[in-house]
Amino acid sequence: MFETFSWWLLLELIGLAAFPIAFRFFRNLPDRGYAFAKPLGLLLIAYPYWLLGTLGFLMNTRATALVVALAIAITSWFVFGRKQKVNTAARLVESELQIASDLAPTAITLETNAKPSRKKRVTRATIRKKRAEQSAAPELLEPTITHYVLRNTSSPIEWLRKNKSLVLATELVFTVAFFAWAFFRAYNPEITATEKPMEFAFLNGILQSDRFPPLDPWLSGFAISYYYFGYVIVALLTMLIGVAASIAFNLAIALLFALSAVGAFGLAYNLIQISEFRLRNENSRNLQSAIRNSQFANFFFPLFAPIFLVVMGNLEGFFETLHARGILPASFWNWLDVKNLASASVSNSFVPSDYWWWWRASRVIHDVVNGQTNEVIDEFPQFSFLLGDMHPHVLALPFVLLALAAALNLLRQKDFPN
């Protein structure tokens, strides 16, 4: 239990250390990249650690990993964590509201701590007046100042203080997902079968190597010739915490589950926040009422994203329960043509009794060519987490979501081509 809590606490510290950088980089997103601070922090620490180690400047040790992590944290807070002198709120008003050009969008400023960049000044009253004029026609309106723009402050600390609900919701998603899957792995911790021995060997090979590229545990005297950067990240966490590799392997599975869950939550939250303000409005009062009533939806609907991504799979599991109970005739199961499902045991309960019955869900697609069956691997995240697979495509999941968030942030830039 202590190792699990230490692993969780380390990720919280890494996320906190990287948040100022995320705050500046994801300036066009409503959550300012908070949901993606943890994978971003892992990337910012692991990449220079790996690169400098590969070039021969660093040794692969716990002390070196700690120095690199502290350097990133100090740089993040002392360089990016300072209060911005640029009027962020004004820039958001310019890009989000897109008020008519006669208001000179480049001169829009609000009553914030930042100094106006132009002499011409547009106050909240002016913006409300312009919105009232627009509401006379059935047009799409953009975010309200009070709910969105003013919460995007010029300092990470200010933002954290003013967005406590979002921070709490995001942390709850990460924490619940991490401890829930760590609990699941505690009842199935064996590192056996499929490719898990290979993955465990790569992790140990990196931990036992003084420099990069790491030694190949399968071929003595040679370097690993595989996609091993994800294992470097896990090895870094293992060294910083000081846990055994066998424990770290299962904690890493729980971490990947949690980072994927919170990344999906953050991506959905940002998309909903960006789109929900494009409301067709009859008058400004109805718009304000809709915004107030949407507070519950702000955090409820994004929860479906992690459920769809890391919890749900395909329909094969549902069909497994029906077949186990003996529902539907044999002709249906032959027509469905899922490999070995038609011949699976019938237990007269909704719980399948075959060994590894859930494996079939990852092989539901197959081709028959000249009488020969060609199996197609159609794995999905829940299958990989259930199996405990730490393959590169699983290690990459949180960073794929990070890349999608970066793409959305880029798309939100004012000067990005349509």
PDB file of C-alpha atoms in Angstrom, residues 9 15 20 54 73 92 99-100 126 132 155 168 227 230 236 270 349 374:
ATOM      1  CA  LEU A   9       2.110  11.126  -4.741  1.00  0.00           C
ATOM      2  CA  GLY A  15       1.938  17.204 -12.480  1.00  0.00           C
ATOM      3  CA  PRO A  20       3.112  26.236 -15.233  1.00  0.00           C
ATOM      4  CA  THR A  54      22.360   8.674 -24.872  1.00  0.00           C
ATOM      5  CA  ALA A  73      10.371  21.727 -11.702  1.00  0.00           C
ATOM      6  CA  LEU A  92      -9.210  35.447 -24.976  1.00  0.00           C
ATOM      7  CA  ILE A  99     -16.782  41.171 -31.694  1.00  0.00           C
ATOM      8  CA  ALA A 100     -17.200  43.232 -34.821  1.00  0.00           C
ATOM      9  CA  THR A 126     -19.521  47.710 -23.989  1.00  0.00           C
ATOM     10  CA  ALA A 132     -27.442  42.414 -26.547  1.00  0.00           C
ATOM     11  CA  SER A 155      -0.844  33.337 -13.143  1.00  0.00           C
ATOM     12  CA  LEU A 168     -10.892  18.755  -7.762  1.00  0.00           C
ATOM     13  CA  TYR A 227      10.527   0.908 -28.927  1.00  0.00           C
ATOM     14  CA  GLY A 230       8.029   4.219 -22.621  1.00  0.00           C
ATOM     15  CA  LEU A 236      12.548   6.639 -14.047  1.00  0.00           C
ATOM     16  CA  ASN A 270     -12.343  21.166 -23.177  1.00  0.00           C
ATOM     17  CA  SER A 349     -25.491 -18.330 -15.604  1.00  0.00           C
ATOM     18  CA  ASN A 374      -6.382 -15.194 -40.901  1.00  0.00           C
TER      19      ASN A 374
END
